Amino acid sequence: MKNTEIYQKIDTIILHMPDYIKDFVQDREDKDQSPRTTLEYLKNYKLFYEWLLSESIVPDTSITSIRHLTAYDLNLYKSHLKRRAKENVKKDTTKAKLEDNNNLGLSTSTINRNITALKVLFKYLSKSSNNPLGKPYLDDNPMDQVATITDKTTLAARANAIEKKLFLDEDTQNYLDYIANEYKNTLSKRALIYYHRDVERDLAINALILGSGLRLSEVVNINLDDLSLDKNNVVVTRKGNKRDAVNIAAFAMEYLANYLAIRKERYKVTENEKALFLAIYQGEAKRISGIAIERMVAKYSKGFRVQVSPHKLRHTLATRLYQQTNSLVLTAQQLGHSSTNTTTLYTHIDNAATIDALNSL
């Protein structure tokens, strides 16, 4: 999604938000903070306000009402999040599965994203004077007494679960070969038409993620001029709205070159369309969406071995790179991580040395 589209969505949402939210958004813009993150925060606040009103915690969402919120109220919202049905889970409606599905809770990361969004807002309301009042809206910050949830799953357990969905070693190339040569054998004549239209693009996207570890949003927002076949790299916008030149593995370059060779003619694209990866929407070539990429990766990976997300392809690159370099720093840099803390996960996936040591005891 382009920044102009993100700002349009932000403007639409804040039309129905209280004035202090508009001031909060303006403060983030003044500090050149990520509009994409701002948009996600606003979605979280909308859910928060809906809960406040539905539970009659406050009569409205004015700053006067927000001043009456206590840490107890906010921890009630945290409890509400923990009880909610998991988002984006397609429920199995068979009788045997209904009870299990109804017991599903929001993931820890989703709950923590909501809590973090509120912490950012309340910090602004209690600390910042960048508003028409010229002083903070709140005298204190009740969100200071609301803690995020600690993930009780160990890194080793997380790594074990993830490893089953990684295409490591020769499986990286086997997966790409499956898309190119075997997947079409499963299709109807009608589906084959779309496969042949998009196969170069689909291979390029899969190879790019497997060869660079880019995030889904980074792939979607690449423009034609961002990719350099000569330098084997691509310039992307990282988290925090930071521009970064990301190296691409050599094996992926052929797929990218093949796609570029057919892009203009195949998608009947005009010179004004700057997006690298395109899709046909209502007969017109436009920037491909994140949802379209997720669905595309899901269908190919399910046919190959196990259904995965683009993020698991990113995990695949990270694991392979760590196995080759044994360097958390290099792996973190490639992924665009600000520290090596997150990258530590990949040391647990590559546990062959630990197993060998145990077997030698």
C-alpha atoms as a printed R data frame, in Angstrom:
    type eleno elety resid chain resno       x       y       z
1   ATOM     1    CA   MET     A     1   0.000   0.000   0.000
2   ATOM     2    CA   LYS     A     2   1.377   3.402  -0.982
3   ATOM     3    CA   ASN     A     3   1.816   6.109   1.666
4   ATOM     4    CA   THR     A     4  -0.808   8.241  -0.083
5   ATOM     5    CA   GLU     A     5  -3.324   5.412   0.317
6   ATOM     6    CA   ILE     A     6  -2.328   4.959   3.960
7   ATOM     7    CA   TYR     A     7  -2.838   8.660   4.685
8   ATOM     8    CA   GLN     A     8  -6.250   8.509   3.002
9   ATOM     9    CA   LYS     A     9  -7.244   5.635   5.292
10  ATOM    10    CA   ILE     A    10  -5.929   7.557   8.311
11  ATOM    11    CA   ASP     A    11  -7.948  10.632   7.334
12  ATOM    12    CA   THR     A    12 -11.088   8.520   6.944
13  ATOM    13    CA   ILE     A    13 -10.718   6.890  10.362
14  ATOM    14    CA   ILE     A    14  -9.932  10.065  12.332
15  ATOM    15    CA   LEU     A    15 -13.058  11.763  10.969
16  ATOM    16    CA   HIS     A    16 -14.940   9.704  13.552
17  ATOM    17    CA   MET     A    17 -12.321   9.971  16.303
18  ATOM    18    CA   PRO     A    18 -12.084  12.506  19.154
19  ATOM    19    CA   ASP     A    19  -9.941  15.616  18.670
20  ATOM    20    CA   TYR     A    20  -7.092  14.391  20.875
21  ATOM    21    CA   ILE     A    21  -6.595  11.459  18.498
22  ATOM    22    CA   LYS     A    22  -6.240  13.918  15.633
23  ATOM    23    CA   ASP     A    23  -3.625  15.767  17.711
24  ATOM    24    CA   PHE     A    24  -1.867  12.452  18.380
25  ATOM    25    CA   VAL     A    25  -1.755  11.659  14.662
26  ATOM    26    CA   GLN     A    26  -0.417  15.132  13.906
27  ATOM    27    CA   ASP     A    27   2.284  14.688  16.554
28  ATOM    28    CA   ARG     A    28   3.408  11.452  14.914
29  ATOM    29    CA   GLU     A    29   3.498  13.142  11.519
30  ATOM    30    CA   ASP     A    30   5.544  16.008  12.982
31  ATOM    31    CA   LYS     A    31   8.069  13.431  14.196
32  ATOM    32    CA   ASP     A    32   8.096  11.664  10.794
33  ATOM    33    CA   GLN     A    33   6.938   8.401  12.346
34  ATOM    34    CA   SER     A    34   5.623   5.538  10.243
35  ATOM    35    CA   PRO     A    35   2.140   6.221   8.810
36  ATOM    36    CA   ARG     A    36   1.592   2.481   8.481
37  ATOM    37    CA   THR     A    37   2.106   2.063  12.233
38  ATOM    38    CA   THR     A    38  -0.177   5.033  12.892
39  ATOM    39    CA   LEU     A    39  -2.907   3.373  10.835
40  ATOM    40    CA   GLU     A    40  -2.574   0.126  12.792
41  ATOM    41    CA   TYR     A    41  -2.743   2.078  16.066
42  ATOM    42    CA   LEU     A    42  -5.965   3.765  14.937
43  ATOM    43    CA   LYS     A    43  -7.533   0.390  14.196
44  ATOM    44    CA   ASN     A    44  -6.618  -0.705  17.732
45  ATOM    45    CA   TYR     A    45  -8.099   2.479  19.221
46  ATOM    46    CA   LYS     A    46 -11.350   1.965  17.331
47  ATOM    47    CA   LEU     A    47 -11.738  -1.471  18.924
48  ATOM    48    CA   PHE     A    48 -10.823  -0.035  22.325
49  ATOM    49    CA   TYR     A    49 -13.459   2.700  22.081
50  ATOM    50    CA   GLU     A    50 -16.100   0.226  20.949
51  ATOM    51    CA   TRP     A    51 -15.371  -1.873  24.027
52  ATOM    52    CA   LEU     A    52 -15.457   1.137  26.378
53  ATOM    53    CA   LEU     A    53 -18.886   2.155  25.112
54  ATOM    54    CA   SER     A    54 -20.359  -1.348  24.898
55  ATOM    55    CA   GLU     A    55 -19.355  -2.045  28.509
56  ATOM    56    CA   SER     A    56 -20.536   1.421  29.666
57  ATOM    57    CA   ILE     A    57 -17.100   2.118  31.149
58  ATOM    58    CA   VAL     A    58 -17.446   5.718  29.926
59  ATOM    59    CA   PRO     A    59 -20.393   7.663  28.436
60  ATOM    60    CA   ASP     A    60 -18.310   8.813  25.460
61  ATOM    61    CA   THR     A    61 -14.711   8.955  24.228
62  ATOM    62    CA   SER     A    62 -14.037  12.607  25.000
63  ATOM    63    CA   ILE     A    63 -10.865  13.544  26.841
64  ATOM    64    CA   THR     A    64 -13.001  14.292  29.906
65  ATOM    65    CA   SER     A    65 -14.149  10.672  29.971
66  ATOM    66    CA   ILE     A    66 -10.667   9.328  29.242
67  ATOM    67    CA   ARG     A    67  -9.372  11.235  32.292
68  ATOM    68    CA   HIS     A    68 -11.619   9.071  34.474
69  ATOM    69    CA   LEU     A    69 -10.154   5.787  33.237
70  ATOM    70    CA   THR     A    70  -8.178   3.842  35.831
71  ATOM    71    CA   ALA     A    71  -5.569   1.125  35.591
72  ATOM    72    CA   TYR     A    72  -8.325  -1.262  36.708
73  ATOM    73    CA   ASP     A    73 -10.450  -0.296  33.686
74  ATOM    74    CA   LEU     A    74  -7.545  -0.743  31.311
75  ATOM    75    CA   ASN     A    75  -6.612  -4.116  32.756
76  ATOM    76    CA   LEU     A    76 -10.232  -5.151  32.235
77  ATOM    77    CA   TYR     A    77  -9.727  -4.408  28.550
78  ATOM    78    CA   LYS     A    78  -6.600  -6.542  28.583
79  ATOM    79    CA   SER     A    79  -8.670  -9.387  30.064
80  ATOM    80    CA   HIS     A    80 -11.266  -8.839  27.350
81  ATOM    81    CA   LEU     A    81  -8.590  -9.233  24.676
82  ATOM    82    CA   LYS     A    82  -7.416 -12.473  26.263
83  ATOM    83    CA   ARG     A    83 -10.960 -13.872  26.068
84  ATOM    84    CA   ARG     A    84 -11.674 -12.884  22.475
85  ATOM    85    CA   ALA     A    85 -11.799 -15.438  19.655
86  ATOM    86    CA   LYS     A    86  -8.604 -15.534  17.632
87  ATOM    87    CA   GLU     A    87  -8.607 -13.198  14.651
88  ATOM    88    CA   ASN     A    88  -8.001 -14.509  11.169
89  ATOM    89    CA   VAL     A    89  -8.606 -18.120  12.180
90  ATOM    90    CA   LYS     A    90 -10.895 -19.915   9.776
91  ATOM    91    CA   LYS     A    91 -13.105 -21.940  12.054
92  ATOM    92    CA   ASP     A    92 -13.784 -25.589  11.397
93  ATOM    93    CA   THR     A    93 -17.561 -25.769  11.748
94  ATOM    94    CA   THR     A    94 -17.727 -29.535  12.104
95  ATOM    95    CA   LYS     A    95 -19.296 -30.571  15.379
96  ATOM    96    CA   ALA     A    96 -16.089 -32.113  16.697
97  ATOM    97    CA   LYS     A    97 -14.135 -28.890  16.268
98  ATOM    98    CA   LEU     A    98 -16.629 -26.249  17.398
99  ATOM    99    CA   GLU     A    99 -15.693 -26.409  21.071
100 ATOM   100    CA   ASP     A   100 -11.958 -26.212  20.361
101 ATOM   101    CA   ASN     A   101 -12.396 -23.239  18.039
102 ATOM   102    CA   ASN     A   102 -14.540 -21.379  20.547
103 ATOM   103    CA   ASN     A   103 -11.800 -21.769  23.133
104 ATOM   104    CA   LEU     A   104  -9.153 -20.163  20.942
105 ATOM   105    CA   GLY     A   105  -7.778 -16.906  22.300
106 ATOM   106    CA   LEU     A   106  -6.016 -14.021  20.647
107 ATOM   107    CA   SER     A   107  -2.348 -14.690  20.154
108 ATOM   108    CA   THR     A   108   0.054 -13.166  22.647
109 ATOM   109    CA   SER     A   109   1.540 -10.961  19.951
110 ATOM   110    CA   THR     A   110  -1.892  -9.595  18.966
111 ATOM   111    CA   ILE     A   111  -2.781  -8.778  22.566
112 ATOM   112    CA   ASN     A   112   0.585  -7.118  23.084
113 ATOM   113    CA   ARG     A   113   0.173  -5.045  19.911
114 ATOM   114    CA   ASN     A   114  -3.100  -3.697  21.284
115 ATOM   115    CA   ILE     A   115  -1.547  -2.951  24.667
116 ATOM   116    CA   THR     A   116   1.475  -1.290  23.071
117 ATOM   117    CA   ALA     A   117  -0.779   0.892  20.916
118 ATOM   118    CA   LEU     A   118  -2.592   2.120  24.024
119 ATOM   119    CA   LYS     A   119   0.688   2.686  25.857
120 ATOM   120    CA   VAL     A   120   1.882   4.899  22.993
121 ATOM   121    CA   LEU     A   121  -1.363   6.898  23.044
122 ATOM   122    CA   PHE     A   122  -1.469   7.361  26.809
123 ATOM   123    CA   LYS     A   123   2.188   8.327  26.894
124 ATOM   124    CA   TYR     A   124   1.424  11.079  24.393
125 ATOM   125    CA   LEU     A   125  -1.646  12.197  26.360
126 ATOM   126    CA   SER     A   126   0.258  12.333  29.659
127 ATOM   127    CA   LYS     A   127   3.656  13.613  28.472
128 ATOM   128    CA   SER     A   128   3.310  15.692  25.321
129 ATOM   129    CA   SER     A   129   2.403  19.369  25.130
130 ATOM   130    CA   ASN     A   130   2.176  19.257  21.335
131 ATOM   131    CA   ASN     A   131  -1.558  20.015  21.285
132 ATOM   132    CA   PRO     A   132  -3.865  23.077  21.345
133 ATOM   133    CA   LEU     A   133  -3.813  23.146  25.183
134 ATOM   134    CA   GLY     A   134  -0.052  23.582  25.284
135 ATOM   135    CA   LYS     A   135   0.150  21.058  28.143
136 ATOM   136    CA   PRO     A   136  -0.472  17.311  28.519
137 ATOM   137    CA   TYR     A   137  -4.089  16.178  28.308
138 ATOM   138    CA   LEU     A   138  -3.661  13.821  31.277
139 ATOM   139    CA   ASP     A   139  -2.039  14.363  34.671
140 ATOM   140    CA   ASP     A   140  -0.924  10.754  34.990
141 ATOM   141    CA   ASN     A   141  -0.644   7.622  32.882
142 ATOM   142    CA   PRO     A   142  -2.750   4.633  34.013
143 ATOM   143    CA   MET     A   143  -1.290   2.506  31.196
144 ATOM   144    CA   ASP     A   144   1.970   2.420  33.164
145 ATOM   145    CA   GLN     A   145   0.224  -0.145  35.354
146 ATOM   146    CA   VAL     A   146  -0.823  -2.376  32.458
147 ATOM   147    CA   ALA     A   147   1.820  -4.922  31.511
148 ATOM   148    CA   THR     A   148   2.238  -6.713  28.239
149 ATOM   149    CA   ILE     A   149   1.939 -10.501  28.312
150 ATOM   150    CA   THR     A   150   5.068 -12.593  28.536
151 ATOM   151    CA   ASP     A   151   5.259 -15.362  25.965
152 ATOM   152    CA   LYS     A   152   5.751 -18.530  28.016
153 ATOM   153    CA   THR     A   153   6.865 -20.535  24.996
154 ATOM   154    CA   THR     A   154  10.621 -21.072  24.967
155 ATOM   155    CA   LEU     A   155  12.691 -20.161  21.936
156 ATOM   156    CA   ALA     A   156  13.478 -23.839  21.444
157 ATOM   157    CA   ALA     A   157   9.768 -24.727  21.347
158 ATOM   158    CA   ARG     A   158   8.995 -21.875  18.947
159 ATOM   159    CA   ALA     A   159  11.878 -22.902  16.724
160 ATOM   160    CA   ASN     A   160  10.707 -26.513  16.682
161 ATOM   161    CA   ALA     A   161   7.219 -25.441  15.578
162 ATOM   162    CA   ILE     A   162   8.555 -23.086  12.906
163 ATOM   163    CA   GLU     A   163  11.090 -25.542  11.474
164 ATOM   164    CA   LYS     A   164   8.312 -27.794  10.181
165 ATOM   165    CA   LYS     A   165   7.206 -24.958   7.903
166 ATOM   166    CA   LEU     A   166  10.584 -23.952   6.507
167 ATOM   167    CA   PHE     A   167  11.906 -24.876   3.070
168 ATOM   168    CA   LEU     A   168  15.538 -25.427   4.026
169 ATOM   169    CA   ASP     A   169  18.518 -26.721   2.043
170 ATOM   170    CA   GLU     A   170  17.432 -28.131  -1.340
171 ATOM   171    CA   ASP     A   171  13.758 -27.571  -0.493
172 ATOM   172    CA   THR     A   172  14.143 -23.887  -1.373
173 ATOM   173    CA   GLN     A   173  14.924 -24.740  -4.992
174 ATOM   174    CA   ASN     A   174  12.545 -27.710  -4.983
175 ATOM   175    CA   TYR     A   175   9.703 -25.383  -3.994
176 ATOM   176    CA   LEU     A   176  10.467 -22.962  -6.837
177 ATOM   177    CA   ASP     A   177  10.769 -25.869  -9.280
178 ATOM   178    CA   TYR     A   178   7.387 -27.154  -8.113
179 ATOM   179    CA   ILE     A   179   5.782 -23.793  -8.926
180 ATOM   180    CA   ALA     A   180   7.457 -23.701 -12.337
181 ATOM   181    CA   ASN     A   181   6.925 -27.295 -13.437
182 ATOM   182    CA   GLU     A   182   4.498 -29.336 -11.350
183 ATOM   183    CA   TYR     A   183   1.786 -27.121  -9.874
184 ATOM   184    CA   LYS     A   184   0.144 -26.608 -13.276
185 ATOM   185    CA   ASN     A   185  -0.622 -30.336 -13.469
186 ATOM   186    CA   THR     A   186  -3.173 -29.896 -10.669
187 ATOM   187    CA   LEU     A   187  -5.165 -27.169 -12.442
188 ATOM   188    CA   SER     A   188  -8.295 -27.015 -14.563
189 ATOM   189    CA   LYS     A   189  -8.149 -25.510 -18.055
190 ATOM   190    CA   ARG     A   190  -9.605 -22.245 -16.756
191 ATOM   191    CA   ALA     A   191  -7.154 -22.029 -13.853
192 ATOM   192    CA   LEU     A   192  -4.279 -22.714 -16.252
193 ATOM   193    CA   ILE     A   193  -5.017 -19.455 -18.074
194 ATOM   194    CA   TYR     A   194  -4.334 -17.430 -14.928
195 ATOM   195    CA   TYR     A   195  -1.373 -19.597 -13.969
196 ATOM   196    CA   HIS     A   196   0.372 -18.961 -17.297
197 ATOM   197    CA   ARG     A   197  -0.369 -15.251 -17.030
198 ATOM   198    CA   ASP     A   198   1.129 -14.890 -13.543
199 ATOM   199    CA   VAL     A   199   3.708 -17.653 -13.132
200 ATOM   200    CA   GLU     A   200   6.768 -15.451 -13.804
201 ATOM   201    CA   ARG     A   201   5.505 -12.901 -11.308
202 ATOM   202    CA   ASP     A   202   4.710 -15.554  -8.717
203 ATOM   203    CA   LEU     A   203   8.129 -17.157  -9.074
204 ATOM   204    CA   ALA     A   204   9.804 -13.751  -8.792
205 ATOM   205    CA   ILE     A   205   7.946 -12.895  -5.578
206 ATOM   206    CA   ASN     A   206   8.614 -16.267  -3.948
207 ATOM   207    CA   ALA     A   207  12.274 -16.224  -5.003
208 ATOM   208    CA   LEU     A   208  12.712 -12.646  -3.801
209 ATOM   209    CA   ILE     A   209  11.451 -13.409  -0.300
210 ATOM   210    CA   LEU     A   210  13.419 -16.663  -0.140
211 ATOM   211    CA   GLY     A   211  16.514 -14.831  -1.369
212 ATOM   212    CA   SER     A   212  16.270 -11.664   0.708
213 ATOM   213    CA   GLY     A   213  14.012 -12.252   3.713
214 ATOM   214    CA   LEU     A   214  11.897  -9.181   2.970
215 ATOM   215    CA   ARG     A   215   8.695  -8.572   4.903
216 ATOM   216    CA   LEU     A   216   5.408  -8.833   3.027
217 ATOM   217    CA   SER     A   217   4.754  -5.083   3.235
218 ATOM   218    CA   GLU     A   218   8.242  -4.379   1.914
219 ATOM   219    CA   VAL     A   219   7.649  -6.598  -1.114
220 ATOM   220    CA   VAL     A   220   4.274  -5.021  -1.873
221 ATOM   221    CA   ASN     A   221   5.669  -1.490  -1.821
222 ATOM   222    CA   ILE     A   222   8.700  -2.045  -4.079
223 ATOM   223    CA   ASN     A   223   8.723   0.227  -7.113
224 ATOM   224    CA   LEU     A   224  10.315  -0.640 -10.432
225 ATOM   225    CA   ASP     A   225  13.218   1.749  -9.886
226 ATOM   226    CA   ASP     A   226  13.975   0.236  -6.457
227 ATOM   227    CA   LEU     A   227  15.296  -3.017  -7.926
228 ATOM   228    CA   SER     A   228  18.859  -3.238  -9.254
229 ATOM   229    CA   LEU     A   229  19.731  -6.345 -11.264
230 ATOM   230    CA   ASP     A   230  23.307  -5.093 -11.571
231 ATOM   231    CA   LYS     A   231  23.860  -4.755  -7.818
232 ATOM   232    CA   ASN     A   232  21.678  -7.713  -6.769
233 ATOM   233    CA   ASN     A   233  19.789  -5.535  -4.318
234 ATOM   234    CA   VAL     A   234  16.527  -3.713  -3.765
235 ATOM   235    CA   VAL     A   235  15.756  -0.520  -1.870
236 ATOM   236    CA   VAL     A   236  12.798  -0.900   0.491
237 ATOM   237    CA   THR     A   237  11.063   1.013   3.255
238 ATOM   238    CA   ARG     A   238  11.700  -0.750   6.555
239 ATOM   239    CA   LYS     A   239   9.801  -0.407   9.818
240 ATOM   240    CA   GLY     A   240  10.050   3.112  11.163
241 ATOM   241    CA   ASN     A   241   9.838   4.464   7.595
242 ATOM   242    CA   LYS     A   242  13.579   3.897   7.075
243 ATOM   243    CA   ARG     A   243  14.953   3.283   3.581
244 ATOM   244    CA   ASP     A   244  17.359   0.377   3.274
245 ATOM   245    CA   ALA     A   245  19.258  -1.326   0.443
246 ATOM   246    CA   VAL     A   246  18.770  -5.077   0.867
247 ATOM   247    CA   ASN     A   247  20.989  -7.671  -0.798
248 ATOM   248    CA   ILE     A   248  19.375 -10.499  -2.777
249 ATOM   249    CA   ALA     A   249  20.763 -14.029  -3.155
250 ATOM   250    CA   ALA     A   250  22.063 -14.804  -6.633
251 ATOM   251    CA   PHE     A   251  19.609 -17.685  -7.211
252 ATOM   252    CA   ALA     A   252  16.664 -15.246  -7.097
253 ATOM   253    CA   MET     A   253  17.959 -12.858  -9.748
254 ATOM   254    CA   GLU     A   254  17.055 -15.041 -12.733
255 ATOM   255    CA   TYR     A   255  13.433 -15.192 -11.598
256 ATOM   256    CA   LEU     A   256  13.319 -11.417 -11.177
257 ATOM   257    CA   ALA     A   257  14.870 -10.874 -14.612
258 ATOM   258    CA   ASN     A   258  12.355 -13.252 -16.211
259 ATOM   259    CA   TYR     A   259   9.480 -11.329 -14.647
260 ATOM   260    CA   LEU     A   260  10.842  -7.955 -15.726
261 ATOM   261    CA   ALA     A   261  11.106  -9.248 -19.291
262 ATOM   262    CA   ILE     A   262   7.350  -9.889 -19.496
263 ATOM   263    CA   ARG     A   263   5.977  -7.325 -17.005
264 ATOM   264    CA   LYS     A   264   5.136  -4.480 -19.375
265 ATOM   265    CA   GLU     A   265   3.605  -6.507 -22.198
266 ATOM   266    CA   ARG     A   266   1.902  -9.179 -20.070
267 ATOM   267    CA   TYR     A   267   0.158  -6.713 -17.760
268 ATOM   268    CA   LYS     A   268  -0.395  -3.946 -20.348
269 ATOM   269    CA   VAL     A   269   1.144  -1.510 -17.911
270 ATOM   270    CA   THR     A   270   1.425   2.233 -18.536
271 ATOM   271    CA   GLU     A   271   4.540   4.298 -17.888
272 ATOM   272    CA   ASN     A   272   2.796   5.896 -14.904
273 ATOM   273    CA   GLU     A   273   2.553   2.613 -12.991
274 ATOM   274    CA   LYS     A   274   5.670   2.440 -10.824
275 ATOM   275    CA   ALA     A   275   4.851  -0.704  -8.830
276 ATOM   276    CA   LEU     A   276   7.210  -3.614  -9.447
277 ATOM   277    CA   PHE     A   277   4.741  -6.407  -8.775
278 ATOM   278    CA   LEU     A   278   1.383  -6.118 -10.504
279 ATOM   279    CA   ALA     A   279  -1.977  -7.849 -10.508
280 ATOM   280    CA   ILE     A   280  -5.000  -7.443 -12.733
281 ATOM   281    CA   TYR     A   281  -7.928  -5.848 -10.891
282 ATOM   282    CA   GLN     A   282 -11.100  -5.325 -12.955
283 ATOM   283    CA   GLY     A   283  -9.092  -5.516 -16.141
284 ATOM   284    CA   GLU     A   284  -6.462  -3.001 -15.040
285 ATOM   285    CA   ALA     A   285  -2.890  -3.571 -13.857
286 ATOM   286    CA   LYS     A   286  -2.314  -2.274 -10.338
287 ATOM   287    CA   ARG     A   287   0.110  -2.851  -7.457
288 ATOM   288    CA   ILE     A   288  -0.420  -6.325  -6.061
289 ATOM   289    CA   SER     A   289  -1.900  -6.446  -2.557
290 ATOM   290    CA   GLY     A   290  -0.502  -8.195   0.482
291 ATOM   291    CA   ILE     A   291  -3.581 -10.408   0.655
292 ATOM   292    CA   ALA     A   292  -3.053 -11.517  -2.950
293 ATOM   293    CA   ILE     A   293   0.543 -12.505  -2.167
294 ATOM   294    CA   GLU     A   294  -0.520 -14.371   0.976
295 ATOM   295    CA   ARG     A   295  -3.105 -16.350  -0.992
296 ATOM   296    CA   MET     A   296  -0.642 -17.046  -3.771
297 ATOM   297    CA   VAL     A   297   2.050 -18.358  -1.403
298 ATOM   298    CA   ALA     A   298  -0.547 -20.421   0.462
299 ATOM   299    CA   LYS     A   299  -1.790 -22.250  -2.645
300 ATOM   300    CA   TYR     A   300   1.671 -23.092  -3.964
301 ATOM   301    CA   SER     A   301   3.134 -24.140  -0.611
302 ATOM   302    CA   LYS     A   302   0.104 -26.277   0.243
303 ATOM   303    CA   GLY     A   303   0.525 -28.178  -3.011
304 ATOM   304    CA   PHE     A   304   4.264 -28.521  -2.479
305 ATOM   305    CA   ARG     A   305   4.293 -29.802   1.074
306 ATOM   306    CA   VAL     A   306   2.730 -27.648   3.790
307 ATOM   307    CA   GLN     A   307   0.787 -24.402   3.613
308 ATOM   308    CA   VAL     A   308   2.905 -21.481   4.773
309 ATOM   309    CA   SER     A   309   2.771 -17.694   4.831
310 ATOM   310    CA   PRO     A   310   5.207 -15.229   3.243
311 ATOM   311    CA   HIS     A   311   6.587 -14.706   6.748
312 ATOM   312    CA   LYS     A   312   7.657 -18.356   6.871
313 ATOM   313    CA   LEU     A   313   9.566 -17.819   3.614
314 ATOM   314    CA   ARG     A   314  11.308 -14.952   5.416
315 ATOM   315    CA   HIS     A   315  12.092 -17.346   8.276
316 ATOM   316    CA   THR     A   316  13.533 -19.767   5.719
317 ATOM   317    CA   LEU     A   317  16.002 -17.178   4.433
318 ATOM   318    CA   ALA     A   318  16.946 -16.147   7.958
319 ATOM   319    CA   THR     A   319  17.634 -19.731   9.025
320 ATOM   320    CA   ARG     A   320  19.673 -20.536   5.917
321 ATOM   321    CA   LEU     A   321  21.693 -17.340   6.253
322 ATOM   322    CA   TYR     A   322  22.462 -18.015   9.909
323 ATOM   323    CA   GLN     A   323  23.478 -21.589   9.081
324 ATOM   324    CA   GLN     A   324  25.908 -20.266   6.460
325 ATOM   325    CA   THR     A   325  27.371 -17.364   8.449
326 ATOM   326    CA   ASN     A   326  26.855 -18.342  12.101
327 ATOM   327    CA   SER     A   327  26.422 -14.589  12.596
328 ATOM   328    CA   LEU     A   328  23.453 -13.101  14.425
329 ATOM   329    CA   VAL     A   329  24.598  -9.615  13.442
330 ATOM   330    CA   LEU     A   330  24.646 -10.312   9.700
331 ATOM   331    CA   THR     A   331  21.319 -12.134   9.880
332 ATOM   332    CA   ALA     A   332  19.719  -9.294  11.852
333 ATOM   333    CA   GLN     A   333  21.024  -6.741   9.355
334 ATOM   334    CA   GLN     A   334  19.639  -8.708   6.420
335 ATOM   335    CA   LEU     A   335  16.212  -8.940   8.067
336 ATOM   336    CA   GLY     A   336  16.158  -5.295   9.094
337 ATOM   337    CA   HIS     A   337  16.053  -6.091  12.815
338 ATOM   338    CA   SER     A   338  17.182  -3.257  15.068
339 ATOM   339    CA   SER     A   339  18.864  -5.745  17.432
340 ATOM   340    CA   THR     A   340  19.871  -9.404  17.490
341 ATOM   341    CA   ASN     A   341  17.310 -10.304  20.188
342 ATOM   342    CA   THR     A   342  14.654 -11.395  17.688
343 ATOM   343    CA   THR     A   343  17.219 -13.103  15.487
344 ATOM   344    CA   THR     A   344  18.245 -15.422  18.338
345 ATOM   345    CA   LEU     A   345  15.313 -17.644  17.352
346 ATOM   346    CA   TYR     A   346  17.286 -18.955  14.371
347 ATOM   347    CA   THR     A   347  20.100 -20.286  16.559
348 ATOM   348    CA   HIS     A   348  17.578 -22.728  18.031
349 ATOM   349    CA   ILE     A   349  16.359 -23.901  14.631
350 ATOM   350    CA   ASP     A   350  19.922 -24.798  13.680
351 ATOM   351    CA   ASN     A   351  20.436 -27.229  16.569
352 ATOM   352    CA   ALA     A   352  22.379 -29.976  14.773
353 ATOM   353    CA   ALA     A   353  25.507 -29.195  16.808
354 ATOM   354    CA   THR     A   354  23.569 -29.629  20.065
355 ATOM   355    CA   ILE     A   355  22.177 -32.977  18.924
356 ATOM   356    CA   ASP     A   356  25.631 -34.203  17.863
357 ATOM   357    CA   ALA     A   357  27.087 -33.200  21.225
358 ATOM   358    CA   LEU     A   358  24.331 -35.001  23.131
359 ATOM   359    CA   ASN     A   359  24.746 -38.138  21.031
360 ATOM   360    CA   SER     A   360  28.459 -38.225  21.796
361 ATOM   361    CA   LEU     A   361  27.950 -38.279  25.576
